[in-house]
Amino acid sequence: MSEIRTEAVPLVDGSDLRLTVAEPEGTARGGIVVLHEARGVTDTVRRLVEGIAGDGWLVVAPHLYHRDGADELDGAEEQVADHVARLDGEQVMADTDTAFGWLADHEVAPDQMGVIGFDLGGSVALLVAARRTLGAAVTVAGGGIDEPVGPLPALVSAAPGLTCPWLGIYGDRDDKAELDRLLDAARESEVATDLVTYPGSGHRFDDDPATAADAWQRMLNWFDSHLR
């Protein structure tokens, strides 16, 4: 298992962006930016960082709540929603750019960079893939499809601008037509797109190991196919 560590990068606004990073054994195949869930850099996020590094990638996860002095939120849903609402869309993009810059400083080329996020981070991952040039993107269970989440625009409005291959992975949703609208919007981009749903699974796939394993492999295969 790859060891993870945390680094701090000073930003022009005077704050320090914390980065959770993990390096693979041997030469990296490329680099992946991991965007965390609404509760921040949780144990689940750390396991994701470790697991992707174990597959041969250099991995970096920016702490998007660093301006609030928070890494992980363990309070009520209201507290989490308050932190999401206080995010600034341009600052989120700048933090993500810093993570990509960290990969570039470690000799990863743009077409060998990917981004993956889940929950809040899944939504951000699609927006990054529509605004930046990189190799591939994966969204896992991202919300805000038809309606904005906090400062982030609705995903259906951003998806036609995708600049790189994008994979969406979703569990149960009350409005399945919403996912159809998202896929239709993504296909307008004319890059490779796919959207996989797991009916009967939980929102995070936690209660179905077989589903979680399949989703994990699909994610790895997507990066394998498009980051070269």
PDB file of C-alpha atoms in Angstrom:
ATOM      1  CA  MET A   1       0.000   0.000   0.000  1.00  0.00           C
ATOM      2  CA  SER A   2       1.314   3.429  -0.935  1.00  0.00           C
ATOM      3  CA  GLU A   3       2.011   5.769   1.959  1.00  0.00           C
ATOM      4  CA  ILE A   4       0.247   9.117   1.967  1.00  0.00           C
ATOM      5  CA  ARG A   5       1.492  12.436   3.298  1.00  0.00           C
ATOM      6  CA  THR A   6       0.276  16.031   3.491  1.00  0.00           C
ATOM      7  CA  GLU A   7       2.085  19.016   2.025  1.00  0.00           C
ATOM      8  CA  ALA A   8       1.273  22.735   2.182  1.00  0.00           C
ATOM      9  CA  VAL A   9       1.571  25.066  -0.816  1.00  0.00           C
ATOM     10  CA  PRO A  10       1.477  28.852  -0.241  1.00  0.00           C
ATOM     11  CA  LEU A  11      -1.056  30.706  -2.401  1.00  0.00           C
ATOM     12  CA  VAL A  12      -1.094  34.292  -3.628  1.00  0.00           C
ATOM     13  CA  ASP A  13      -4.031  35.139  -1.316  1.00  0.00           C
ATOM     14  CA  GLY A  14      -1.825  34.431   1.701  1.00  0.00           C
ATOM     15  CA  SER A  15      -3.391  31.079   2.586  1.00  0.00           C
ATOM     16  CA  ASP A  16      -1.727  27.659   2.426  1.00  0.00           C
ATOM     17  CA  LEU A  17      -3.365  24.940   0.367  1.00  0.00           C
ATOM     18  CA  ARG A  18      -2.966  21.554   2.011  1.00  0.00           C
ATOM     19  CA  LEU A  19      -2.451  18.637  -0.356  1.00  0.00           C
ATOM     20  CA  THR A  20      -2.781  14.968   0.533  1.00  0.00           C
ATOM     21  CA  VAL A  21      -0.456  13.106  -1.823  1.00  0.00           C
ATOM     22  CA  ALA A  22       0.668   9.562  -2.541  1.00  0.00           C
ATOM     23  CA  GLU A  23       3.358   8.275  -4.875  1.00  0.00           C
ATOM     24  CA  PRO A  24       3.378   4.900  -6.606  1.00  0.00           C
ATOM     25  CA  GLU A  25       6.176   2.403  -6.356  1.00  0.00           C
ATOM     26  CA  GLY A  26       8.424   2.881  -9.362  1.00  0.00           C
ATOM     27  CA  THR A  27       7.770   5.268 -12.257  1.00  0.00           C
ATOM     28  CA  ALA A  28       4.349   6.945 -12.268  1.00  0.00           C
ATOM     29  CA  ARG A  29       2.058   6.212 -15.212  1.00  0.00           C
ATOM     30  CA  GLY A  30       0.609   9.723 -14.926  1.00  0.00           C
ATOM     31  CA  GLY A  31      -1.130  11.840 -12.320  1.00  0.00           C
ATOM     32  CA  ILE A  32      -4.617  11.955 -10.807  1.00  0.00           C
ATOM     33  CA  VAL A  33      -6.232  14.799  -8.872  1.00  0.00           C
ATOM     34  CA  VAL A  34      -8.760  13.513  -6.315  1.00  0.00           C
ATOM     35  CA  LEU A  35     -11.506  15.941  -5.294  1.00  0.00           C
ATOM     36  CA  HIS A  36     -13.034  15.238  -1.903  1.00  0.00           C
ATOM     37  CA  GLU A  37     -16.606  14.772  -0.780  1.00  0.00           C
ATOM     38  CA  ALA A  38     -18.703  17.389   1.027  1.00  0.00           C
ATOM     39  CA  ARG A  39     -17.286  16.275   4.401  1.00  0.00           C
ATOM     40  CA  GLY A  40     -13.742  16.985   3.291  1.00  0.00           C
ATOM     41  CA  VAL A  41     -10.702  14.738   3.266  1.00  0.00           C
ATOM     42  CA  THR A  42     -12.214  11.758   5.048  1.00  0.00           C
ATOM     43  CA  ASP A  43     -10.798   8.267   5.555  1.00  0.00           C
ATOM     44  CA  THR A  44     -12.687   7.265   2.397  1.00  0.00           C
ATOM     45  CA  VAL A  45     -10.832   9.919   0.424  1.00  0.00           C
ATOM     46  CA  ARG A  46      -7.500   8.826   1.879  1.00  0.00           C
ATOM     47  CA  ARG A  47      -8.220   5.216   0.905  1.00  0.00           C
ATOM     48  CA  LEU A  48      -9.061   6.399  -2.599  1.00  0.00           C
ATOM     49  CA  VAL A  49      -5.771   8.294  -2.816  1.00  0.00           C
ATOM     50  CA  GLU A  50      -3.838   5.246  -1.573  1.00  0.00           C
ATOM     51  CA  GLY A  51      -5.651   2.862  -3.881  1.00  0.00           C
ATOM     52  CA  ILE A  52      -5.109   4.892  -7.042  1.00  0.00           C
ATOM     53  CA  ALA A  53      -1.423   5.333  -6.183  1.00  0.00           C
ATOM     54  CA  GLY A  54      -1.264   1.571  -5.712  1.00  0.00           C
ATOM     55  CA  ASP A  55      -2.345   1.227  -9.343  1.00  0.00           C
ATOM     56  CA  GLY A  56       0.698   3.195 -10.462  1.00  0.00           C
ATOM     57  CA  TRP A  57      -0.463   6.818 -10.482  1.00  0.00           C
ATOM     58  CA  LEU A  58       0.912   9.897  -8.736  1.00  0.00           C
ATOM     59  CA  VAL A  59      -2.074  11.220  -6.738  1.00  0.00           C
ATOM     60  CA  VAL A  60      -2.857  14.570  -5.140  1.00  0.00           C
ATOM     61  CA  ALA A  61      -6.007  15.650  -3.247  1.00  0.00           C
ATOM     62  CA  PRO A  62      -6.419  19.388  -2.530  1.00  0.00           C
ATOM     63  CA  HIS A  63      -8.161  20.349   0.746  1.00  0.00           C
ATOM     64  CA  LEU A  64     -10.861  22.666  -0.578  1.00  0.00           C
ATOM     65  CA  TYR A  65     -11.933  23.888   2.884  1.00  0.00           C
ATOM     66  CA  HIS A  66      -8.448  25.129   3.785  1.00  0.00           C
ATOM     67  CA  ARG A  67      -9.580  28.759   3.957  1.00  0.00           C
ATOM     68  CA  ASP A  68     -11.924  27.716   6.774  1.00  0.00           C
ATOM     69  CA  GLY A  69      -9.061  25.915   8.493  1.00  0.00           C
ATOM     70  CA  ALA A  70     -10.830  22.585   8.020  1.00  0.00           C
ATOM     71  CA  ASP A  71      -9.696  19.268   6.577  1.00  0.00           C
ATOM     72  CA  GLU A  72     -12.599  17.006   7.539  1.00  0.00           C
ATOM     73  CA  LEU A  73     -16.071  17.912   8.821  1.00  0.00           C
ATOM     74  CA  ASP A  74     -17.637  15.661  11.444  1.00  0.00           C
ATOM     75  CA  GLY A  75     -20.609  17.830  12.408  1.00  0.00           C
ATOM     76  CA  ALA A  76     -24.268  17.846  11.410  1.00  0.00           C
ATOM     77  CA  GLU A  77     -25.498  18.060   7.826  1.00  0.00           C
ATOM     78  CA  GLU A  78     -26.263  21.751   8.408  1.00  0.00           C
ATOM     79  CA  GLN A  79     -22.586  22.412   9.144  1.00  0.00           C
ATOM     80  CA  VAL A  80     -21.541  20.572   5.995  1.00  0.00           C
ATOM     81  CA  ALA A  81     -24.054  22.506   3.895  1.00  0.00           C
ATOM     82  CA  ASP A  82     -22.751  25.759   5.369  1.00  0.00           C
ATOM     83  CA  HIS A  83     -19.178  24.942   4.338  1.00  0.00           C
ATOM     84  CA  VAL A  84     -20.295  24.022   0.816  1.00  0.00           C
ATOM     85  CA  ALA A  85     -22.253  27.271   0.541  1.00  0.00           C
ATOM     86  CA  ARG A  86     -19.177  29.285   1.549  1.00  0.00           C
ATOM     87  CA  LEU A  87     -17.027  27.829  -1.211  1.00  0.00           C
ATOM     88  CA  ASP A  88     -16.082  30.259  -3.954  1.00  0.00           C
ATOM     89  CA  GLY A  89     -16.199  28.752  -7.435  1.00  0.00           C
ATOM     90  CA  GLU A  90     -13.104  30.577  -8.692  1.00  0.00           C
ATOM     91  CA  GLN A  91     -11.147  29.674  -5.571  1.00  0.00           C
ATOM     92  CA  VAL A  92     -12.098  26.019  -6.023  1.00  0.00           C
ATOM     93  CA  MET A  93     -10.823  26.135  -9.595  1.00  0.00           C
ATOM     94  CA  ALA A  94      -7.634  27.865  -8.431  1.00  0.00           C
ATOM     95  CA  ASP A  95      -7.048  25.193  -5.792  1.00  0.00           C
ATOM     96  CA  THR A  96      -7.558  22.501  -8.399  1.00  0.00           C
ATOM     97  CA  ASP A  97      -5.144  24.296 -10.722  1.00  0.00           C
ATOM     98  CA  THR A  98      -2.579  24.259  -7.914  1.00  0.00           C
ATOM     99  CA  ALA A  99      -2.995  20.486  -7.633  1.00  0.00           C
ATOM    100  CA  PHE A 100      -2.460  20.095 -11.391  1.00  0.00           C
ATOM    101  CA  GLY A 101       0.549  22.399 -11.085  1.00  0.00           C
ATOM    102  CA  TRP A 102       1.936  20.113  -8.383  1.00  0.00           C
ATOM    103  CA  LEU A 103       1.654  17.207 -10.817  1.00  0.00           C
ATOM    104  CA  ALA A 104       3.344  19.262 -13.546  1.00  0.00           C
ATOM    105  CA  ASP A 105       6.202  20.040 -11.136  1.00  0.00           C
ATOM    106  CA  HIS A 106       6.583  16.275 -10.797  1.00  0.00           C
ATOM    107  CA  GLU A 107       6.954  15.913 -14.584  1.00  0.00           C
ATOM    108  CA  VAL A 108       3.415  14.772 -15.411  1.00  0.00           C
ATOM    109  CA  ALA A 109       2.267  16.021 -18.829  1.00  0.00           C
ATOM    110  CA  PRO A 110      -1.252  17.515 -19.207  1.00  0.00           C
ATOM    111  CA  ASP A 111      -2.503  14.625 -21.353  1.00  0.00           C
ATOM    112  CA  GLN A 112      -1.383  12.223 -18.608  1.00  0.00           C
ATOM    113  CA  MET A 113      -3.398  14.046 -15.928  1.00  0.00           C
ATOM    114  CA  GLY A 114      -6.844  12.947 -14.815  1.00  0.00           C
ATOM    115  CA  VAL A 115      -9.357  14.064 -12.218  1.00  0.00           C
ATOM    116  CA  ILE A 116     -11.821  12.085 -10.131  1.00  0.00           C
ATOM    117  CA  GLY A 117     -14.224  13.233  -7.451  1.00  0.00           C
ATOM    118  CA  PHE A 118     -17.230  11.927  -5.612  1.00  0.00           C
ATOM    119  CA  ASP A 119     -20.188  13.638  -3.986  1.00  0.00           C
ATOM    120  CA  LEU A 120     -19.251  17.367  -4.034  1.00  0.00           C
ATOM    121  CA  GLY A 121     -15.936  16.494  -5.653  1.00  0.00           C
ATOM    122  CA  GLY A 122     -17.715  14.574  -8.404  1.00  0.00           C
ATOM    123  CA  SER A 123     -19.551  17.721  -9.421  1.00  0.00           C
ATOM    124  CA  VAL A 124     -16.333  19.743  -9.331  1.00  0.00           C
ATOM    125  CA  ALA A 125     -14.546  17.102 -11.433  1.00  0.00           C
ATOM    126  CA  LEU A 126     -16.998  17.569 -14.308  1.00  0.00           C
ATOM    127  CA  LEU A 127     -16.682  21.356 -14.098  1.00  0.00           C
ATOM    128  CA  VAL A 128     -12.883  21.099 -14.147  1.00  0.00           C
ATOM    129  CA  ALA A 129     -13.072  18.833 -17.198  1.00  0.00           C
ATOM    130  CA  ALA A 130     -15.204  21.464 -18.953  1.00  0.00           C
ATOM    131  CA  ARG A 131     -12.902  24.389 -18.131  1.00  0.00           C
ATOM    132  CA  ARG A 132      -9.403  22.923 -18.269  1.00  0.00           C
ATOM    133  CA  THR A 133      -7.432  20.812 -20.737  1.00  0.00           C
ATOM    134  CA  LEU A 134      -6.509  17.407 -19.316  1.00  0.00           C
ATOM    135  CA  GLY A 135      -6.598  13.746 -20.224  1.00  0.00           C
ATOM    136  CA  ALA A 136      -9.688  12.227 -18.560  1.00  0.00           C
ATOM    137  CA  ALA A 137     -12.271  12.799 -15.822  1.00  0.00           C
ATOM    138  CA  VAL A 138     -14.518  10.653 -13.623  1.00  0.00           C
ATOM    139  CA  THR A 139     -17.533  11.780 -11.586  1.00  0.00           C
ATOM    140  CA  VAL A 140     -18.796   9.480  -8.834  1.00  0.00           C
ATOM    141  CA  ALA A 141     -22.231  10.320  -7.419  1.00  0.00           C
ATOM    142  CA  GLY A 142     -21.974  14.051  -8.028  1.00  0.00           C
ATOM    143  CA  GLY A 143     -25.043  16.165  -7.289  1.00  0.00           C
ATOM    144  CA  GLY A 144     -26.133  19.485  -8.752  1.00  0.00           C
ATOM    145  CA  ILE A 145     -27.163  18.024 -12.094  1.00  0.00           C
ATOM    146  CA  ASP A 146     -30.164  20.256 -12.865  1.00  0.00           C
ATOM    147  CA  GLU A 147     -29.794  22.777 -10.038  1.00  0.00           C
ATOM    148  CA  PRO A 148     -26.575  24.425  -8.785  1.00  0.00           C
ATOM    149  CA  VAL A 149     -24.884  23.174  -5.614  1.00  0.00           C
ATOM    150  CA  GLY A 150     -23.562  26.098  -3.572  1.00  0.00           C
ATOM    151  CA  PRO A 151     -21.433  28.245  -5.881  1.00  0.00           C
ATOM    152  CA  LEU A 152     -21.183  25.597  -8.605  1.00  0.00           C
ATOM    153  CA  PRO A 153     -23.227  25.808 -11.813  1.00  0.00           C
ATOM    154  CA  ALA A 154     -25.628  23.026 -12.772  1.00  0.00           C
ATOM    155  CA  LEU A 155     -23.793  20.152 -14.450  1.00  0.00           C
ATOM    156  CA  VAL A 156     -26.162  19.979 -17.440  1.00  0.00           C
ATOM    157  CA  SER A 157     -25.120  23.519 -18.347  1.00  0.00           C
ATOM    158  CA  ALA A 158     -21.401  22.701 -18.097  1.00  0.00           C
ATOM    159  CA  ALA A 159     -21.316  19.216 -19.640  1.00  0.00           C
ATOM    160  CA  PRO A 160     -21.533  20.319 -23.321  1.00  0.00           C
ATOM    161  CA  GLY A 161     -18.177  22.038 -22.804  1.00  0.00           C
ATOM    162  CA  LEU A 162     -16.281  18.897 -21.748  1.00  0.00           C
ATOM    163  CA  THR A 163     -12.753  18.938 -23.166  1.00  0.00           C
ATOM    164  CA  CYS A 164     -11.709  15.388 -22.281  1.00  0.00           C
ATOM    165  CA  PRO A 165     -13.229  11.895 -21.952  1.00  0.00           C
ATOM    166  CA  TRP A 166     -15.689  11.818 -19.033  1.00  0.00           C
ATOM    167  CA  LEU A 167     -17.182   8.902 -17.102  1.00  0.00           C
ATOM    168  CA  GLY A 168     -20.107   9.279 -14.698  1.00  0.00           C
ATOM    169  CA  ILE A 169     -20.759   6.619 -12.035  1.00  0.00           C
ATOM    170  CA  TYR A 170     -24.009   6.795 -10.075  1.00  0.00           C
ATOM    171  CA  GLY A 171     -26.025   4.685  -7.667  1.00  0.00           C
ATOM    172  CA  ASP A 172     -29.734   4.981  -6.886  1.00  0.00           C
ATOM    173  CA  ARG A 173     -31.350   8.308  -7.712  1.00  0.00           C
ATOM    174  CA  ASP A 174     -34.952   9.409  -7.289  1.00  0.00           C
ATOM    175  CA  ASP A 175     -34.928  11.125 -10.675  1.00  0.00           C
ATOM    176  CA  LYS A 176     -33.339   8.798 -13.226  1.00  0.00           C
ATOM    177  CA  ALA A 177     -34.379  11.103 -16.064  1.00  0.00           C
ATOM    178  CA  GLU A 178     -31.932  13.588 -14.557  1.00  0.00           C
ATOM    179  CA  LEU A 179     -29.055  11.267 -15.434  1.00  0.00           C
ATOM    180  CA  ASP A 180     -30.362  10.927 -18.988  1.00  0.00           C
ATOM    181  CA  ARG A 181     -30.297  14.710 -19.312  1.00  0.00           C
ATOM    182  CA  LEU A 182     -26.737  14.795 -17.987  1.00  0.00           C
ATOM    183  CA  LEU A 183     -25.529  12.150 -20.444  1.00  0.00           C
ATOM    184  CA  ASP A 184     -27.273  13.896 -23.351  1.00  0.00           C
ATOM    185  CA  ALA A 185     -25.580  17.162 -22.374  1.00  0.00           C
ATOM    186  CA  ALA A 186     -22.181  15.456 -22.068  1.00  0.00           C
ATOM    187  CA  ARG A 187     -22.569  13.889 -25.514  1.00  0.00           C
ATOM    188  CA  GLU A 188     -22.916  17.370 -27.011  1.00  0.00           C
ATOM    189  CA  SER A 189     -19.225  17.852 -26.210  1.00  0.00           C
ATOM    190  CA  GLU A 190     -18.225  15.281 -28.855  1.00  0.00           C
ATOM    191  CA  VAL A 191     -15.582  13.754 -26.564  1.00  0.00           C
ATOM    192  CA  ALA A 192     -15.830  10.173 -25.301  1.00  0.00           C
ATOM    193  CA  THR A 193     -18.515   9.949 -22.603  1.00  0.00           C
ATOM    194  CA  ASP A 194     -20.158   7.185 -20.607  1.00  0.00           C
ATOM    195  CA  LEU A 195     -22.520   7.058 -17.640  1.00  0.00           C
ATOM    196  CA  VAL A 196     -22.982   3.927 -15.536  1.00  0.00           C
ATOM    197  CA  THR A 197     -25.723   3.418 -12.961  1.00  0.00           C
ATOM    198  CA  TYR A 198     -26.052   0.709 -10.318  1.00  0.00           C
ATOM    199  CA  PRO A 199     -29.755   0.220  -9.530  1.00  0.00           C
ATOM    200  CA  GLY A 200     -30.354  -1.123  -6.049  1.00  0.00           C
ATOM    201  CA  SER A 201     -27.050   0.159  -4.725  1.00  0.00           C
ATOM    202  CA  GLY A 202     -26.657   2.789  -2.050  1.00  0.00           C
ATOM    203  CA  HIS A 203     -25.706   6.355  -2.860  1.00  0.00           C
ATOM    204  CA  ARG A 204     -22.044   5.586  -2.114  1.00  0.00           C
ATOM    205  CA  PHE A 205     -22.092   1.843  -2.986  1.00  0.00           C
ATOM    206  CA  ASP A 206     -20.867   1.139   0.585  1.00  0.00           C
ATOM    207  CA  ASP A 207     -23.336  -1.658   1.262  1.00  0.00           C
ATOM    208  CA  ASP A 208     -22.556  -3.665  -1.885  1.00  0.00           C
ATOM    209  CA  PRO A 209     -18.901  -4.769  -2.170  1.00  0.00           C
ATOM    210  CA  ALA A 210     -19.432  -6.255  -5.634  1.00  0.00           C
ATOM    211  CA  THR A 211     -20.839  -2.987  -6.946  1.00  0.00           C
ATOM    212  CA  ALA A 212     -18.040  -1.005  -5.321  1.00  0.00           C
ATOM    213  CA  ALA A 213     -15.446  -3.305  -6.891  1.00  0.00           C
ATOM    214  CA  ASP A 214     -17.026  -2.989 -10.322  1.00  0.00           C
ATOM    215  CA  ALA A 215     -17.184   0.816 -10.068  1.00  0.00           C
ATOM    216  CA  TRP A 216     -13.554   0.906  -8.932  1.00  0.00           C
ATOM    217  CA  GLN A 217     -12.432  -1.186 -11.906  1.00  0.00           C
ATOM    218  CA  ARG A 218     -14.414   0.938 -14.352  1.00  0.00           C
ATOM    219  CA  MET A 219     -12.681   4.027 -13.008  1.00  0.00           C
ATOM    220  CA  LEU A 220      -9.229   2.467 -13.375  1.00  0.00           C
ATOM    221  CA  ASN A 221     -10.059   1.230 -16.876  1.00  0.00           C
ATOM    222  CA  TRP A 222     -11.183   4.729 -17.896  1.00  0.00           C
ATOM    223  CA  PHE A 223      -7.883   6.258 -16.860  1.00  0.00           C
ATOM    224  CA  ASP A 224      -5.998   3.332 -18.421  1.00  0.00           C
ATOM    225  CA  SER A 225      -7.731   3.916 -21.737  1.00  0.00           C
ATOM    226  CA  HIS A 226      -7.420   7.678 -21.957  1.00  0.00           C
ATOM    227  CA  LEU A 227      -4.240   8.700 -20.098  1.00  0.00           C
ATOM    228  CA  ARG A 228      -1.344   7.693 -22.326  1.00  0.00           C
TER     229      ARG A 228
END
